[in-house]
Coordinates of C-alpha atoms and ligand atoms in Angstrom, one line a residue:
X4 CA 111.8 116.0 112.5
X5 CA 111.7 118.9 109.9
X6 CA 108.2 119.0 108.6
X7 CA 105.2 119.9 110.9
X8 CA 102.0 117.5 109.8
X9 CA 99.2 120.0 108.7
X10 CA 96.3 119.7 106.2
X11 CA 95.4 122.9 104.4
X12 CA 91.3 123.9 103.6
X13 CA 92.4 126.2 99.9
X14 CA 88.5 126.1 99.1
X15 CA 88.1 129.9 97.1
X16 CA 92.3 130.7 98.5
X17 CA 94.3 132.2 95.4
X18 CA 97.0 129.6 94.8
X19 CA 99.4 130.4 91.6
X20 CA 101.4 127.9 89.4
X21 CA 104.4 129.0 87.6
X22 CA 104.5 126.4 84.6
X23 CA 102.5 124.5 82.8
X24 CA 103.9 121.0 82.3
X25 CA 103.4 117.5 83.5
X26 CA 104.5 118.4 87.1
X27 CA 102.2 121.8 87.6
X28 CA 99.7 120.0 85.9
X29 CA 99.5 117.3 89.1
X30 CA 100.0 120.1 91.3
X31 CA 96.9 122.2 89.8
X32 CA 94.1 119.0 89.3
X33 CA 95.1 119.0 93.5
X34 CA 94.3 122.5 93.9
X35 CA 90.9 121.9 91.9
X36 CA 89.9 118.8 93.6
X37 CA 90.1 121.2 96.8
X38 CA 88.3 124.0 95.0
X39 CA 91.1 126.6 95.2
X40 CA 91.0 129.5 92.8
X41 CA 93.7 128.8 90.1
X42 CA 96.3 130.6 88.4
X43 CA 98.5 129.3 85.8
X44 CA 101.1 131.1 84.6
X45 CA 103.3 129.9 81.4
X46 CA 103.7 130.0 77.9
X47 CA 102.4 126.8 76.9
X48 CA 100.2 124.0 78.7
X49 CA 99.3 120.6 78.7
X50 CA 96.0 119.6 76.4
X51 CA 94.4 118.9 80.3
X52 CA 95.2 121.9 81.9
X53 CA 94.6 123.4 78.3
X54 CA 90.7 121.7 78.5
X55 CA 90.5 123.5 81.9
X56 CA 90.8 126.7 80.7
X57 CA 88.3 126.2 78.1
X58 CA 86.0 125.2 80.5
X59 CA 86.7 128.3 82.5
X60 CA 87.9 126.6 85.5
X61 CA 91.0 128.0 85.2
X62 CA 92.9 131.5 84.4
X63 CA 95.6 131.4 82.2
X64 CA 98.0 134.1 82.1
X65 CA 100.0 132.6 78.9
X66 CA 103.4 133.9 78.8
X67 CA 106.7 133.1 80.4
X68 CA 106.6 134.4 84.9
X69 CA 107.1 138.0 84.6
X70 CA 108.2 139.7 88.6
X71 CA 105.6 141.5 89.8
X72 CA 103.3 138.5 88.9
X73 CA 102.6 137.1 92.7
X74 CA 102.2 139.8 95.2
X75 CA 98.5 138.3 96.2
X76 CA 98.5 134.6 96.4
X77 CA 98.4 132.5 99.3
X78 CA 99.8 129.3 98.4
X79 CA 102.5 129.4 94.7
X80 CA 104.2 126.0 92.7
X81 CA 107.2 127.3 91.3
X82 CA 107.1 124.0 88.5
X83 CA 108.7 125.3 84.9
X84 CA 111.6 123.3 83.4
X85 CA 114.2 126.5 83.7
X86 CA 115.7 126.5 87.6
X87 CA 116.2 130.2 87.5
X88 CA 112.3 131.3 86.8
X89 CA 111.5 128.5 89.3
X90 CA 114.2 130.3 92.1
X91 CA 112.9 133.7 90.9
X92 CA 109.5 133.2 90.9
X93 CA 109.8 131.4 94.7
X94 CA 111.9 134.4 96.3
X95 CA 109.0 137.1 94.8
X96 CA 106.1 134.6 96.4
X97 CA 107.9 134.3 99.7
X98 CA 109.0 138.3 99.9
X99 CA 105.2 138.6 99.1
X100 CA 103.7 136.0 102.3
X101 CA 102.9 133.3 100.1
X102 CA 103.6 129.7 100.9
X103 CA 105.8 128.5 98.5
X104 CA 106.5 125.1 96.8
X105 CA 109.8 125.1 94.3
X106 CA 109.3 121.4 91.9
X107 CA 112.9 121.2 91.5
X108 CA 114.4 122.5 94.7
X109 CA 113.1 121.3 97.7
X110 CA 115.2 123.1 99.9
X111 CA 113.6 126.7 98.7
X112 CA 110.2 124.9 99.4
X113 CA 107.9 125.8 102.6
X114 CA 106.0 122.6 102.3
X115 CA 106.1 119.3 100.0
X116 CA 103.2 117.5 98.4
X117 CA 102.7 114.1 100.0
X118 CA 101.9 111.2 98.3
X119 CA 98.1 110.4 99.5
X120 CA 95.2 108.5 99.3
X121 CA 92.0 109.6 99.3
X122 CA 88.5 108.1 100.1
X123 CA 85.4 111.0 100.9
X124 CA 86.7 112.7 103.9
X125 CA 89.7 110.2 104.3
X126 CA 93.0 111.3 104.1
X127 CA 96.1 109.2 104.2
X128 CA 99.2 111.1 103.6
X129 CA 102.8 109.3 103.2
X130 CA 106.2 111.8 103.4
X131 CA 109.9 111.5 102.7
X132 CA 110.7 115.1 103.5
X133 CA 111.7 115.0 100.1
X134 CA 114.2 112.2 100.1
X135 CA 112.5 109.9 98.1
X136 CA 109.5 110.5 95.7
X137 CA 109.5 107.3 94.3
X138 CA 109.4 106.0 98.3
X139 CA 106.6 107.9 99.1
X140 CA 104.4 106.5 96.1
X141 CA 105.7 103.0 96.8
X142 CA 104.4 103.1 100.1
X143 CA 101.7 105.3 99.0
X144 CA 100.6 101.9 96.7
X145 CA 101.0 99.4 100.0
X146 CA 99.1 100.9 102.4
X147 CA 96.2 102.0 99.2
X148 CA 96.4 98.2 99.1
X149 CA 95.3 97.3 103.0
X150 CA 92.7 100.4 103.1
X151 CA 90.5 100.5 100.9
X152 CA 87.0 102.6 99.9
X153 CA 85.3 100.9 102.4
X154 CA 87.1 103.1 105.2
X155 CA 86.0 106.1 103.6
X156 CA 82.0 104.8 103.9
X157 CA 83.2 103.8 107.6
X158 CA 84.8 107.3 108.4
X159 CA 81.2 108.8 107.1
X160 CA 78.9 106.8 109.2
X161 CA 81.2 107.3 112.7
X162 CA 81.4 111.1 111.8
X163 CA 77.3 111.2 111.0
X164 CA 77.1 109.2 114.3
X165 CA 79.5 111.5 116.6
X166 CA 77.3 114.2 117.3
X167 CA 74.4 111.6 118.8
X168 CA 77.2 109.2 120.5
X169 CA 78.5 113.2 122.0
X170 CA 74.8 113.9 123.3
X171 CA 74.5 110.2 125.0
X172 CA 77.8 110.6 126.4
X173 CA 78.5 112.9 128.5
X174 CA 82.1 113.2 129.6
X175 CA 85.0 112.9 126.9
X176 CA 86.3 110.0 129.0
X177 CA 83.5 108.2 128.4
X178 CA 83.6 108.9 124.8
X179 CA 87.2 108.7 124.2
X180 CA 86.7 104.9 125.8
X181 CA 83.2 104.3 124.1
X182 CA 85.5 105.2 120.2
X183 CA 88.8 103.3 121.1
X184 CA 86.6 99.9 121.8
X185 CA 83.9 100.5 119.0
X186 CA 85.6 101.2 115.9
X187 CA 86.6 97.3 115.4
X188 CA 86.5 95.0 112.2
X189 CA 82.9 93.7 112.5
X190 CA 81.3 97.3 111.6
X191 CA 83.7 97.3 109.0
X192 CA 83.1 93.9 107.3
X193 CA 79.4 94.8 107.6
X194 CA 80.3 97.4 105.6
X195 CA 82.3 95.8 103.3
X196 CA 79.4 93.8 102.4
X197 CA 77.1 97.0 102.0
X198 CA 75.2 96.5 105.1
X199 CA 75.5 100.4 106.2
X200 CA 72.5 100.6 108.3
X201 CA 73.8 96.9 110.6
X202 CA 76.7 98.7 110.5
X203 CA 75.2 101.9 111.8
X204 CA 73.1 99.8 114.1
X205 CA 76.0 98.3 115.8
X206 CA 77.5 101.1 116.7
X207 CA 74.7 102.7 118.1
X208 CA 73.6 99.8 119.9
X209 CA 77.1 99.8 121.9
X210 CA 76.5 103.3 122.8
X211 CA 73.0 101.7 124.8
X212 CA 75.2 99.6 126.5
X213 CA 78.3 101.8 127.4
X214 CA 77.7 104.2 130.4
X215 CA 79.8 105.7 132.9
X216 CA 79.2 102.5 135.3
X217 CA 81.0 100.4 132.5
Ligands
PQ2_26 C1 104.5 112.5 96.4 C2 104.4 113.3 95.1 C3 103.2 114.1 95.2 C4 102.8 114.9 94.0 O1 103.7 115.6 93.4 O2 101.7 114.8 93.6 C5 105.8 114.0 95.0 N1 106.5 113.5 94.0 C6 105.8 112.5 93.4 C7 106.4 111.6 92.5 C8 107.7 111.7 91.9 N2 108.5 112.8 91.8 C9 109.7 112.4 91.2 C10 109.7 111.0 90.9 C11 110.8 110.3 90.2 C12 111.5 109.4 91.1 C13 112.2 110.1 92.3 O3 113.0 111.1 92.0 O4 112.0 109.6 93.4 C14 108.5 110.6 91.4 C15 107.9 109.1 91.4 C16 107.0 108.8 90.2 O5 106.5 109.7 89.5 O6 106.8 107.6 90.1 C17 110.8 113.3 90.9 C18 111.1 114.5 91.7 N3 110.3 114.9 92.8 C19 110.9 116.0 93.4 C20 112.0 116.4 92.6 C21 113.0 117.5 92.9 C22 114.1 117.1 93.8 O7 114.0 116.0 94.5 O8 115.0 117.9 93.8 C23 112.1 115.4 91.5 C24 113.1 115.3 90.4 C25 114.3 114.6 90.9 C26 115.4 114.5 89.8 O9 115.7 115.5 89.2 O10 115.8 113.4 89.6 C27 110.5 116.8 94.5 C28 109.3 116.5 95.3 N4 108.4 115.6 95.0 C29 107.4 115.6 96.0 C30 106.2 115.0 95.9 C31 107.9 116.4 97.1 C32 108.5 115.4 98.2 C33 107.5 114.4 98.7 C34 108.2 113.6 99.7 O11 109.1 112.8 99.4 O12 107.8 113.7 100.9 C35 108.9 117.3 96.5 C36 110.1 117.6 97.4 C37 108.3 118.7 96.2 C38 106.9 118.6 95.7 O13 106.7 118.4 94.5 O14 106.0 118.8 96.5 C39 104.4 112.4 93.8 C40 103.9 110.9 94.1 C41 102.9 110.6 93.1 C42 102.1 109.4 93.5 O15 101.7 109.3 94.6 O16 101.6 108.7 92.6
NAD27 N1 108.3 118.0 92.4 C1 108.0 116.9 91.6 O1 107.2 116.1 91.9 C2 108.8 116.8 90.3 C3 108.7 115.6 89.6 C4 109.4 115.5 88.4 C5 110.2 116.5 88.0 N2 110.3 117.7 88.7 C6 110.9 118.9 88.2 O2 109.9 119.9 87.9 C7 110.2 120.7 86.8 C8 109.1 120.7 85.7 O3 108.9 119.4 85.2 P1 107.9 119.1 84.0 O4 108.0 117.6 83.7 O5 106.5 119.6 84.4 O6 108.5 119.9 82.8 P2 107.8 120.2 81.4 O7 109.0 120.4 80.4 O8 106.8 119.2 81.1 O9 107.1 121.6 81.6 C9 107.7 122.8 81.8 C10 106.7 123.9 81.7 O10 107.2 125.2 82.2 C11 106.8 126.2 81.3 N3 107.8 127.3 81.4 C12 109.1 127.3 81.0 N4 109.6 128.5 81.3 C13 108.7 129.2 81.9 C14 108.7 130.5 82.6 N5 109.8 131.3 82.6 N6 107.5 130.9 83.1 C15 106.4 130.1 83.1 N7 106.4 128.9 82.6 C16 107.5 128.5 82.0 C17 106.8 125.5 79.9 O11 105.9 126.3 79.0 C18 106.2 124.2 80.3 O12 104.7 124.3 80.3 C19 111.5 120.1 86.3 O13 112.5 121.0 86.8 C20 111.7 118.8 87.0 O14 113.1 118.5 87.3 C21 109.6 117.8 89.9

């Protein structure tokens, strides 16, 4: 195993993108979806990232990487076309503490981008460890296939319900038991059907009948 499983939080972190092409412009709409504070660095862009910058979103430094461009960012894409600004523009980041992602060389990369799925506060990450892109989306489409929105309105009613299950609970044995035998199919398919508060029902009702007797 080469790559440790970890999910970042970039909300208002300064994350830098060298490039502005098809590839850095995937890596950016991530960054933005996470609320990151963006900056792009290259010559020309794509009409979406170029619409981000007009709505101010986005700075734009627009010119070719220049060294002394990433001494304070935490997180830098290295994503132009030309291998050698890519490899230069990665060394400077990593001499300067950044985590670094090269597009075209994962093996001067600190971390990849998996392919992932995501539903509200759901999460569903698929990695090759850079062996195979194309893998990673296939797989990526399968499991997008089995779990669907639905899991994303489940994940937000357990979490809501956590704190009060916590409070009626009171040892983590009890709880981790109560979680493993209540998160079943039936509150999902009430779900599924947009019954939210059955489904929020059910759940609580099994918390009345769980105690530290059962
Ligand atoms: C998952 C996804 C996330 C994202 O970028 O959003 C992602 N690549 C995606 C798609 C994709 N990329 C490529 C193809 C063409 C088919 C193929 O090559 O397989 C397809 C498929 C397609 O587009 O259909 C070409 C490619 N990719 C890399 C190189 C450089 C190299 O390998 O040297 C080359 C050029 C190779 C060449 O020159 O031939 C490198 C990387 N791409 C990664 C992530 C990281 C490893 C992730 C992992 O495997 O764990 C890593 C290491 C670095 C990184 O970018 O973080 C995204 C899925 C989008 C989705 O889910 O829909
Ligand atoms: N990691 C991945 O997921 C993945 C997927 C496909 C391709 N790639 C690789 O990523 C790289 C970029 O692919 P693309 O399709 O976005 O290319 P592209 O040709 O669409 O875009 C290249 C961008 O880099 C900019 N650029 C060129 N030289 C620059 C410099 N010195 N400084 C700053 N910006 C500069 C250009 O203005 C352009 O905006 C390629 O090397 C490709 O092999 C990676």
């Amino acid at each position: 195993m080469e790559l440790y499983p970890i999910n970042l939080k970039l909300a208002g972190r300064r994350c830098a993108v060298v490039g502005g092409g098809a590839v850095a412009a995937r890596k950016v709409m991530l960054l933005m979806a996470v609320a990151a504070e963006v900056s792009v660095f290259s010559p020309v862009l794509t009409p979406g990232l170029a619409s981000l910058v007009e709505a101010r979103r986005l700075t734009w430094v627009p010119r070719a990487y220049n060294p002394g461009d990433l001494y304070s960012f935490f997180l830098v894409f290295c994503a132009t076309d030309q291998p050698d600004a890519n490899r230069q523009a990665a060394a400077e980041a990593r001499a300067a503490g950044a985590l670094v992602n090269c597009a075209d060389a994962p093996e001067l990369s600190d971390f990849y981008v998996p392919a992932h799925i995501v539903h509200g506060d759901l999460l569903i990450t698929v990695s090759t460890g850079g062996g195979s892109p194309a893998l990673a989306r296939r797989l990526k489409e399968d499991i997008a296939a089995r779990y669907g929105p639905e899991y994303g309105h489940y994940l937000a009613l357990i979490a809501k319900l956590r704190p009060e299950i916590k409070g009626r609970l009171s040892t983590a044995k009890e709880r981790e038991k109560f979680w493993r035998e209540t998160i079943d199919h039936e509150a999902l398919n009430l779900i599924k059907s947009g019954k939210f508060s059955e489904a929020e029902e059910r759940i609580r009702h099994a918390a009345c009948c769980t105690g530290p007797e059962s």
